[in-house]
Coordinates of C-alpha atoms in Angstrom, one line a residue:
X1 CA 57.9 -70.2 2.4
X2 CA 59.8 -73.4 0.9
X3 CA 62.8 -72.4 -0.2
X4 CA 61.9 -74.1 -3.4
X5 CA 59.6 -71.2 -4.4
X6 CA 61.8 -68.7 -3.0
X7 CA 64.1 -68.1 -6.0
X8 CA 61.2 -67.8 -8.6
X9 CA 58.9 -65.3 -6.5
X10 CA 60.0 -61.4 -6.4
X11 CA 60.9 -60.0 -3.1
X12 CA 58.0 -57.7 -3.4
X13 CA 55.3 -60.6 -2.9
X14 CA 56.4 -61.9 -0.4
X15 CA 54.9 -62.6 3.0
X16 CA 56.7 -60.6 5.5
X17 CA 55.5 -62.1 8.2
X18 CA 53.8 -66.1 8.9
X19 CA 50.4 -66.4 8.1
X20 CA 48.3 -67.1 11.7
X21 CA 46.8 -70.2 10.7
X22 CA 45.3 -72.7 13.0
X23 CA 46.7 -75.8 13.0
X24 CA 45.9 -78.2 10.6
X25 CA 42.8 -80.4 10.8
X26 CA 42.4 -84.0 9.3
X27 CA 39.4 -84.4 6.5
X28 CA 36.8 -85.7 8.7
X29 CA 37.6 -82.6 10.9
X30 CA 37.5 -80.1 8.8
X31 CA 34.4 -81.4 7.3
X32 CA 32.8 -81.0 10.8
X33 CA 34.3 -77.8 11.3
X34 CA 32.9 -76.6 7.8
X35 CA 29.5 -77.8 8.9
X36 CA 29.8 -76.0 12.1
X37 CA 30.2 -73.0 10.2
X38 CA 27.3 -73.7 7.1
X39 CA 24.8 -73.9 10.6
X40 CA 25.5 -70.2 11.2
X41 CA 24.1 -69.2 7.9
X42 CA 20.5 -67.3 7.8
X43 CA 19.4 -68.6 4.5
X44 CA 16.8 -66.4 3.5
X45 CA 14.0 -67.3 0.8
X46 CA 15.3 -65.7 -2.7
X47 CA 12.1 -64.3 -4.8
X48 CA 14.1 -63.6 -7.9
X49 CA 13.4 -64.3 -11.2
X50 CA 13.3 -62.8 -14.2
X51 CA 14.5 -65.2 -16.8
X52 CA 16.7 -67.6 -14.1
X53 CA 14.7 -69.7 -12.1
X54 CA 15.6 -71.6 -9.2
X55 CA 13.4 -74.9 -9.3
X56 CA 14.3 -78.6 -8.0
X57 CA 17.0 -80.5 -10.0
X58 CA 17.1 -84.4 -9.3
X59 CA 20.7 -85.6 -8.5
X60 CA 20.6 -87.9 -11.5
X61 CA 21.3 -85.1 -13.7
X62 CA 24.3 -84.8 -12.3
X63 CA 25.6 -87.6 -11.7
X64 CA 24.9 -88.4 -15.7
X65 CA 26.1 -84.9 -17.3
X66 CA 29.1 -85.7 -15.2
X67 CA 30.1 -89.0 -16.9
X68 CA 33.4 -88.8 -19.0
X69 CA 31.7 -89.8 -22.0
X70 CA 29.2 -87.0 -22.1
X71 CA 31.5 -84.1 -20.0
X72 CA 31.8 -81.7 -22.9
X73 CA 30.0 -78.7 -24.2
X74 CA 30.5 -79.1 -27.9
X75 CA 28.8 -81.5 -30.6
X76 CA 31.2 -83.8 -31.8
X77 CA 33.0 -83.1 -35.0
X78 CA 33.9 -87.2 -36.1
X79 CA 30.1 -87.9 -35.4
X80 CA 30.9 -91.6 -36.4
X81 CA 32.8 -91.9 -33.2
X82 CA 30.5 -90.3 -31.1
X83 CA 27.3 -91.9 -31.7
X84 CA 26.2 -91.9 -27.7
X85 CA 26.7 -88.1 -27.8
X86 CA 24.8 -87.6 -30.7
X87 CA 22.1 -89.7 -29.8
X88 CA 21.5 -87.8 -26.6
X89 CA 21.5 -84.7 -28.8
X90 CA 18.7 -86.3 -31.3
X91 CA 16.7 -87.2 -27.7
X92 CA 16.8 -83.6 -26.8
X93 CA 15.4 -82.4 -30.4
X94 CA 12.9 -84.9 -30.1
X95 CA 12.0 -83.5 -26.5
X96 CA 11.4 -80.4 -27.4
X97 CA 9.6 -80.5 -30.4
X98 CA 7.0 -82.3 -27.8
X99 CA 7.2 -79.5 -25.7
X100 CA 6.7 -76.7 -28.3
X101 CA 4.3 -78.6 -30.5
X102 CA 6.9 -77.9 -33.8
X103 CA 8.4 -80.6 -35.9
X104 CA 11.7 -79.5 -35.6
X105 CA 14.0 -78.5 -33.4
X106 CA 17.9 -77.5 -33.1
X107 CA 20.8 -78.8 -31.0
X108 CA 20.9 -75.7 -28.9
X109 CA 22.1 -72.3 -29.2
X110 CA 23.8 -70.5 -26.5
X111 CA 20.9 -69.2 -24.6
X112 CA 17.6 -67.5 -24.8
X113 CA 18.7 -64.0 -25.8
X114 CA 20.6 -65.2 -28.5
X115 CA 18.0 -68.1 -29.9
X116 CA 15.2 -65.2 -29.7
X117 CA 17.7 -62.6 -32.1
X118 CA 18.3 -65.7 -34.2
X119 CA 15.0 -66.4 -34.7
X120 CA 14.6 -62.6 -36.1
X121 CA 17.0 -63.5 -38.2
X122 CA 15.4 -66.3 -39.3
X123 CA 12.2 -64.8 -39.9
X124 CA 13.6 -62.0 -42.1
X125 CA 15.3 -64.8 -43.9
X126 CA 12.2 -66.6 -44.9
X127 CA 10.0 -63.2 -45.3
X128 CA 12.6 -60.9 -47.3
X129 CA 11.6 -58.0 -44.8
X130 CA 13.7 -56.2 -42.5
X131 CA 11.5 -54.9 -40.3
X132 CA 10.9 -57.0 -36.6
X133 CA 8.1 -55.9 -34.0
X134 CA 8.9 -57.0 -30.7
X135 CA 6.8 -56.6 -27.4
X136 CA 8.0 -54.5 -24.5
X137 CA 6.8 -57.2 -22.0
X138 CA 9.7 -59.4 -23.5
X139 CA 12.4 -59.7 -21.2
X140 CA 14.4 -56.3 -21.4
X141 CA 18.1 -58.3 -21.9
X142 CA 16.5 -60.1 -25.0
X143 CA 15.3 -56.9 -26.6
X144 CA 18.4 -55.2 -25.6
X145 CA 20.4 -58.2 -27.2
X146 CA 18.0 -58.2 -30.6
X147 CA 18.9 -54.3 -30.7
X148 CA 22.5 -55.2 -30.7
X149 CA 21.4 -57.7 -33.7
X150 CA 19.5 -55.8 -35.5
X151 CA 21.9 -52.3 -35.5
X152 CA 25.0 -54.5 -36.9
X153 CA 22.4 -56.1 -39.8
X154 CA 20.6 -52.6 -40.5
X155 CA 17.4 -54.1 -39.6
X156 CA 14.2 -52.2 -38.1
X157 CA 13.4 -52.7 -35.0
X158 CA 9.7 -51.4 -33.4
X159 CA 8.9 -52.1 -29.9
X160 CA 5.2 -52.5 -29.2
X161 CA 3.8 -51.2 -25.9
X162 CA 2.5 -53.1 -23.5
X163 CA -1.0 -52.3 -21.7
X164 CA -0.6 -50.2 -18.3
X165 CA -4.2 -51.5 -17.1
X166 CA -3.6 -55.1 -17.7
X167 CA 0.1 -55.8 -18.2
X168 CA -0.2 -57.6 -21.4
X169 CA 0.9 -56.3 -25.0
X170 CA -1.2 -53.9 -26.2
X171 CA -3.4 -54.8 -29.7
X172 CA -4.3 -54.6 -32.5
X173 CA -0.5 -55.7 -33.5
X174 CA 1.1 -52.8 -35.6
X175 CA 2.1 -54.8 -38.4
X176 CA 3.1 -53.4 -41.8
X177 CA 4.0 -54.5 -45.2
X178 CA 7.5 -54.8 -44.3
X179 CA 7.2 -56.9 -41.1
X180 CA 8.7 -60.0 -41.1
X181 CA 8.1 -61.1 -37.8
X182 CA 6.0 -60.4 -34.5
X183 CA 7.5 -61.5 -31.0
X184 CA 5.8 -62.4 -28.1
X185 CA 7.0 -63.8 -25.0
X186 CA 4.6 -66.4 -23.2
X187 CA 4.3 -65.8 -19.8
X188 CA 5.7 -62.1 -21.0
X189 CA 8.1 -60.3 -18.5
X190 CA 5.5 -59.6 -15.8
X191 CA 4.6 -63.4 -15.5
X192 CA 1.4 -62.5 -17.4
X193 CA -0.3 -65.3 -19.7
X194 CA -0.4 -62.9 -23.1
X195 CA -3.2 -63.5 -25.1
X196 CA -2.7 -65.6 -28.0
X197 CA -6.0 -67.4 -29.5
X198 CA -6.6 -65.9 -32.9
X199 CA -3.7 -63.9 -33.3
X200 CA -1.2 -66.0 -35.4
X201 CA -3.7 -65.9 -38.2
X202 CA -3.4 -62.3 -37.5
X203 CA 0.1 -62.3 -38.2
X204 CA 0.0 -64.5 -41.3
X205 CA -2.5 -62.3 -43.0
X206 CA 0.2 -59.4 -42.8
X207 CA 2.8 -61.8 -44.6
X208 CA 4.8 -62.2 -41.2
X209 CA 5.9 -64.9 -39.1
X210 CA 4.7 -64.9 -35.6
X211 CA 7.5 -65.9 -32.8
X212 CA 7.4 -67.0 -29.1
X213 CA 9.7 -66.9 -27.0
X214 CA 8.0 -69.6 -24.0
X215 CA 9.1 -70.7 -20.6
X216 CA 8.9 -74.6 -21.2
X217 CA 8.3 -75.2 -17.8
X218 CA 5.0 -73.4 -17.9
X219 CA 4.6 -76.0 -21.2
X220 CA 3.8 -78.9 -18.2
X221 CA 0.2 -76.8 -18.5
X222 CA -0.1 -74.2 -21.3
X223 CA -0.8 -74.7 -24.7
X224 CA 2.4 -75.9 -27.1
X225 CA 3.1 -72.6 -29.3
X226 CA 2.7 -74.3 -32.1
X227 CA -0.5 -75.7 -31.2
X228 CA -1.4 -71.8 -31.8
X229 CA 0.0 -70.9 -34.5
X230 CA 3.9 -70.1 -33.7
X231 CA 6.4 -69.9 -36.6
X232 CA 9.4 -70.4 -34.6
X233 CA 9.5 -71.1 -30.9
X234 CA 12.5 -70.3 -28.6
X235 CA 13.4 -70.0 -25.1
X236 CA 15.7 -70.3 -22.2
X237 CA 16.2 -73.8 -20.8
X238 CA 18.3 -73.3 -17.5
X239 CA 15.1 -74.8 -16.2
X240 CA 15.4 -77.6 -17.6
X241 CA 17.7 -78.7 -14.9
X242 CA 20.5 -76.6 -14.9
X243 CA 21.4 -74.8 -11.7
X244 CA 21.9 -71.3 -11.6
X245 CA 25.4 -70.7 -11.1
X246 CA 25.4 -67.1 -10.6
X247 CA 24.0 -66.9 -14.1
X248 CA 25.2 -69.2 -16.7
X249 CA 25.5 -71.1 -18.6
X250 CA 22.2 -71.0 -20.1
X251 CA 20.5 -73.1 -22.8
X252 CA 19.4 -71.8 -26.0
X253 CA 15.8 -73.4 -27.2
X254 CA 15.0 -73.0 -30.7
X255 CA 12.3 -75.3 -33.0
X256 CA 10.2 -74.4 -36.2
X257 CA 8.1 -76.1 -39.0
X258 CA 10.0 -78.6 -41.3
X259 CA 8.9 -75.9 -43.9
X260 CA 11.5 -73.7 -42.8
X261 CA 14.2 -76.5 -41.5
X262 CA 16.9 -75.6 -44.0
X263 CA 16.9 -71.9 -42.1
X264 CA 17.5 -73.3 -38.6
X265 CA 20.5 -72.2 -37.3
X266 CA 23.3 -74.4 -35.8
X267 CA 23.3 -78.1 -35.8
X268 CA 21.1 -80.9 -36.4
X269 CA 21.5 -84.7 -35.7
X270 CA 19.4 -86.7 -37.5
X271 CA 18.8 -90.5 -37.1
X272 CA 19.1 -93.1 -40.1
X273 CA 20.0 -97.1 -40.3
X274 CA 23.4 -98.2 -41.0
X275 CA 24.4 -101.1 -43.4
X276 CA 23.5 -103.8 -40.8
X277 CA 19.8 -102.2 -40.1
X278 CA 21.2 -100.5 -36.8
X279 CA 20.0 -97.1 -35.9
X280 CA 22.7 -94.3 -36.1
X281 CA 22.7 -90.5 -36.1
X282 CA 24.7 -87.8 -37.9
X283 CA 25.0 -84.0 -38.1
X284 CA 22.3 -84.0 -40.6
X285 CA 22.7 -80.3 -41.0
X286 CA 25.7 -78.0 -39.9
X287 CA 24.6 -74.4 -41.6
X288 CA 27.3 -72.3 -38.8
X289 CA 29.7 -70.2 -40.8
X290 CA 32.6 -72.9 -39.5
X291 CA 31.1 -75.7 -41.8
X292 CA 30.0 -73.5 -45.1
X293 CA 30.8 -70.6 -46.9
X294 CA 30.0 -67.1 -44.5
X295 CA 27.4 -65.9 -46.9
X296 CA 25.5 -68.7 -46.7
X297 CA 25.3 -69.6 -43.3
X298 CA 22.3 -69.0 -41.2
X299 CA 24.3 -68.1 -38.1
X300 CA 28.0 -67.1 -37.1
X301 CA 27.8 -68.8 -33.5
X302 CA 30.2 -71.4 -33.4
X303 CA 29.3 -73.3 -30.4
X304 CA 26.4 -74.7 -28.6
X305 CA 25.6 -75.8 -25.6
X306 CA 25.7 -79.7 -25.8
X307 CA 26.4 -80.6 -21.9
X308 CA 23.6 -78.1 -20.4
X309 CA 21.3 -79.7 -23.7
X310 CA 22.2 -83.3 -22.2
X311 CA 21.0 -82.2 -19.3
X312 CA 17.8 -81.1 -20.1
X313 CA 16.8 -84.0 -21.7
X314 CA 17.7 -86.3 -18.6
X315 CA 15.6 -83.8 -16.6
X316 CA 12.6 -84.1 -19.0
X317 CA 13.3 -87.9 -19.2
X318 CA 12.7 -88.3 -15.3
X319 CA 10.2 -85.5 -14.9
X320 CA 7.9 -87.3 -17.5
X321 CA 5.1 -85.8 -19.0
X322 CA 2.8 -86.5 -15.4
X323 CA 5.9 -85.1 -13.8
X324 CA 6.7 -81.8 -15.5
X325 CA 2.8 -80.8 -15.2
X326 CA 2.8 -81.3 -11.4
X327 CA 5.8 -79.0 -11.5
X328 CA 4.3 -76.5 -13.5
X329 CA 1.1 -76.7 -11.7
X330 CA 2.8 -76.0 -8.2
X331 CA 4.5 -72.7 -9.3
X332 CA 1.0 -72.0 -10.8
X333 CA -0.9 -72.6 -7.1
X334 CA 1.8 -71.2 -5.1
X335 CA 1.9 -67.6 -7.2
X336 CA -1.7 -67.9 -7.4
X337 CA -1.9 -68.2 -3.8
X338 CA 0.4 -65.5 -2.7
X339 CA -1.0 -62.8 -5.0
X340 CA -4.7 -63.6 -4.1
X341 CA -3.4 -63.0 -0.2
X342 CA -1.6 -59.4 -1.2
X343 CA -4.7 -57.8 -0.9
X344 CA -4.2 -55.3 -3.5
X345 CA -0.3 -55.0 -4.0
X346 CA -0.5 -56.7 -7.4
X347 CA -0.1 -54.4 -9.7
X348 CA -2.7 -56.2 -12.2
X349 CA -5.1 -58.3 -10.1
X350 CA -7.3 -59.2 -12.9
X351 CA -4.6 -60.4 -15.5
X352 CA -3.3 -64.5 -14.8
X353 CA 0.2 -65.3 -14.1
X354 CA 2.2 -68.4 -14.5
X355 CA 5.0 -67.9 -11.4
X356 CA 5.7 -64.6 -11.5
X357 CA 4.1 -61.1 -10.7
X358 CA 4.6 -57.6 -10.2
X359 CA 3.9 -56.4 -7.0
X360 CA 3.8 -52.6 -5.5
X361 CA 6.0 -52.9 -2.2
X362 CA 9.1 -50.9 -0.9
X363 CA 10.2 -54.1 0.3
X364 CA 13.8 -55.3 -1.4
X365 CA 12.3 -58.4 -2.6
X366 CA 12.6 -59.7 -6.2
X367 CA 13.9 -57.1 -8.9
X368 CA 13.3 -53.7 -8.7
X369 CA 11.7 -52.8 -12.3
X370 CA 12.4 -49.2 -12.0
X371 CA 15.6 -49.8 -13.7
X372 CA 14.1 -51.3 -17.3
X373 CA 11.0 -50.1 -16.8
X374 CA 10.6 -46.2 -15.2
X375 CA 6.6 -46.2 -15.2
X376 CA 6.8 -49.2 -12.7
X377 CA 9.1 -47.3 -10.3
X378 CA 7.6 -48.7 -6.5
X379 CA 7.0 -52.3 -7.9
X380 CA 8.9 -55.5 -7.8
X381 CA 9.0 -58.2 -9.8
X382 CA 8.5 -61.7 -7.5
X383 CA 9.5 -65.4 -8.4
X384 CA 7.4 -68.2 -7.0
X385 CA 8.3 -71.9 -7.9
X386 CA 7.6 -75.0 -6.7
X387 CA 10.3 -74.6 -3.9
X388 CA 8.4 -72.1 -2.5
X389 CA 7.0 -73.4 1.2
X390 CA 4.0 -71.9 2.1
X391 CA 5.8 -70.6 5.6
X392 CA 7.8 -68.5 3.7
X393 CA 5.0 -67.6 1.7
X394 CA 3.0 -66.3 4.5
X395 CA 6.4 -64.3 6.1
X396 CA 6.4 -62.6 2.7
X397 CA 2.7 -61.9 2.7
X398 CA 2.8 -60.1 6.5
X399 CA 6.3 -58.0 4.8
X400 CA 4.5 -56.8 1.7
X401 CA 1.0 -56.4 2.7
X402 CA 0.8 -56.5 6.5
X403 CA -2.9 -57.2 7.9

């Protein structure tokens, strides 16, 4: 130890004897030696899901989240300054009104748990009920977070079932006089495609709001939400281009009507013309408790998610419309192809998937449902995206269903 450090470090702490360190290497040699040591590794192919999702992220992301200019998770607060910032933000609201077919769209919330228990919120807002049915094929954390919501705000909360024979919620929709919203999750939990045509009249007829929660990169082929009748769309964006990172940070998705726009929670940037006739954009609306009085705010998160948001739109910007379907449409093929070669493992052969599905193995593969879901004890919840290779497809086929 230097004797430097030696007055300012207790006795107790103290190394008692030399480390046995090999002697030191130079940087191209400990780069080599660090290689050496990565090719001893027996990277296995990872078949979980559920809500992260490990799909192909071009290196321009990167490279662009990680300039100076845009390295920051917040929205700027002296917008005037930060017009390249809040452009990129406007570009992202823009995107995903595209993707869910809504005219209007926040600046992100902190991830898809919280945008879908905001959008509850929202919905009981507009509706003057406090009673929210939500479907037990949404993603157990999101209903576990929305319980947490809704027990701090006295609000109701009714679970509706979903079918055993097919995997999807079960109907007719339970819906009462004091519903104010209905939430689905499209694919649900399962990876099943719900049925939606027809039911968001359904849902308006009872005075309620109708909800989706959607996986936007199954939006590269299904229908936009609000194409069929969704109120308020939300999601989860770490597919959007965001790695995984042993689970965070996420990316809140939320977008509505323009009816309801002045109920959106967090921040949005609007565009307009300066004095000159050059575009510029500005925090249009700001309706956190930080910016107005508490009572009247439609949300108490103070933050967002700007930098994972930036993100996202670079990753929609090179995917491309042409782009994002091909991606969608290979986790479609690939879990199509692995569950019509299970021969009878899926738990709901008949019902379609987008790229997930619950298969009945007592291999540890995926996640084990037993845990949110006792009546699927024996079954497993597998991830197939468009990084799946069809040898490794094949080795998991032999594991789970053997010939």
């Amino acid at each position: 130890m230097s004797p430097d450090y030696a007055p300012v470090l207790p006795a107790g702490i103290r190394l008692k004897t030399p480390l046995n360190l090999p002697a030191p290497l130079s940087e191209p040699e400990l780069l080599e030696a660090l290689r050496l040591a990565s090719e001893k590794n027996d990277v296995q192919a990872n078949w979980l899901g559920a809500g992260s999702y490990s799909h192909f992220v071009p290196s321009a992301v990167k490279h662009l989240v990680g300039r100076a200019e845009f390295y920051t998770a917040y929205t700027p607060y002296q917008p005037e300054v930060s017009q390249g910032t809040l452009q990129a933000a406007y570009e992202y609201q823009s995107l995903i009104c595209e993707l869910t077919g809504l005219e209007a769209a926040n600046a992100s919330l902190y991830d898809g748990a919280t945008a879908l228990a905001e959008a509850a919120f929202m919905a009981c807002r507009l509706t003057g009920r406090k009673e929210i049915a939500v479907s037990q094929a949404v993603h157990p954390n999101y209903r576990e977070v929305l319980r947490t919501y809704c027990r701090a705000a006295d609000l109701a909360l009714t679970e509706i079932p979903f079918d055993p024979a097919s995997g999807l919620t079960s109907a007719p929709c339970p819906l009462t006089p004091k519903t104010a919203c209905l939430i689905l999750q499209q694919p649900n939990f399962f990876g099943n495609l719900e049925t939606v045509a027809g039911l968001a009249g359904k849902v308006h007829a009872a005075g309620a709001l109708f909800v989706v929660s959607a996986y936007p990169i199954s939006l590269g082929l299904l229908q936009a939400p609000g194409r069929y009748g969704a109120d308020i769309v939300v999601g989860e964006g770490q597919s959007l281009g965001l790695p995984r990172n042993f689970g965070g940070p996420g990316l809140g998705l939320f977008a509505t009507k323009n009816d309801f726009l002045r109920q959106l929670p967090g921040r949005i940037v609007g565009r307009t013309s300066a004095c000159d006739g050059q575009p510029g954009y500005v925090l249009t609306l700001a309706t956190r408790e930080q910016h107005i009085r508490r009572e009247r705010a439609t949300s108490n998160i103070c933050s967002n998610e700007a930098l994972c948001a930036l993100a996202a739109t670079v990753y929609l910007s090179l995917l491309g419309k042409a782009g994002l379907k091909q991606v969608a449409g290979l986790c479609l093929q690939k879990t199509h192809y692995l569950k019509a070669r299970l021969k009878g493992a899926a738990r709901w052969p008949a019902t379609p998937v987008f790229n997930e599905l619950v298969v009945k193995t007592r291999q540890k593969v995926g996640l084990d449902l037993a845990d949110h879901y006792p009546e699927l004890a024996g079954h497993r919840l597998i991830c197939v995206t468009e990084l799946a290779k069809k040898s490794a497809l094949d080795k998991l086929i032999l594991e789970i269903a053997p010939a």
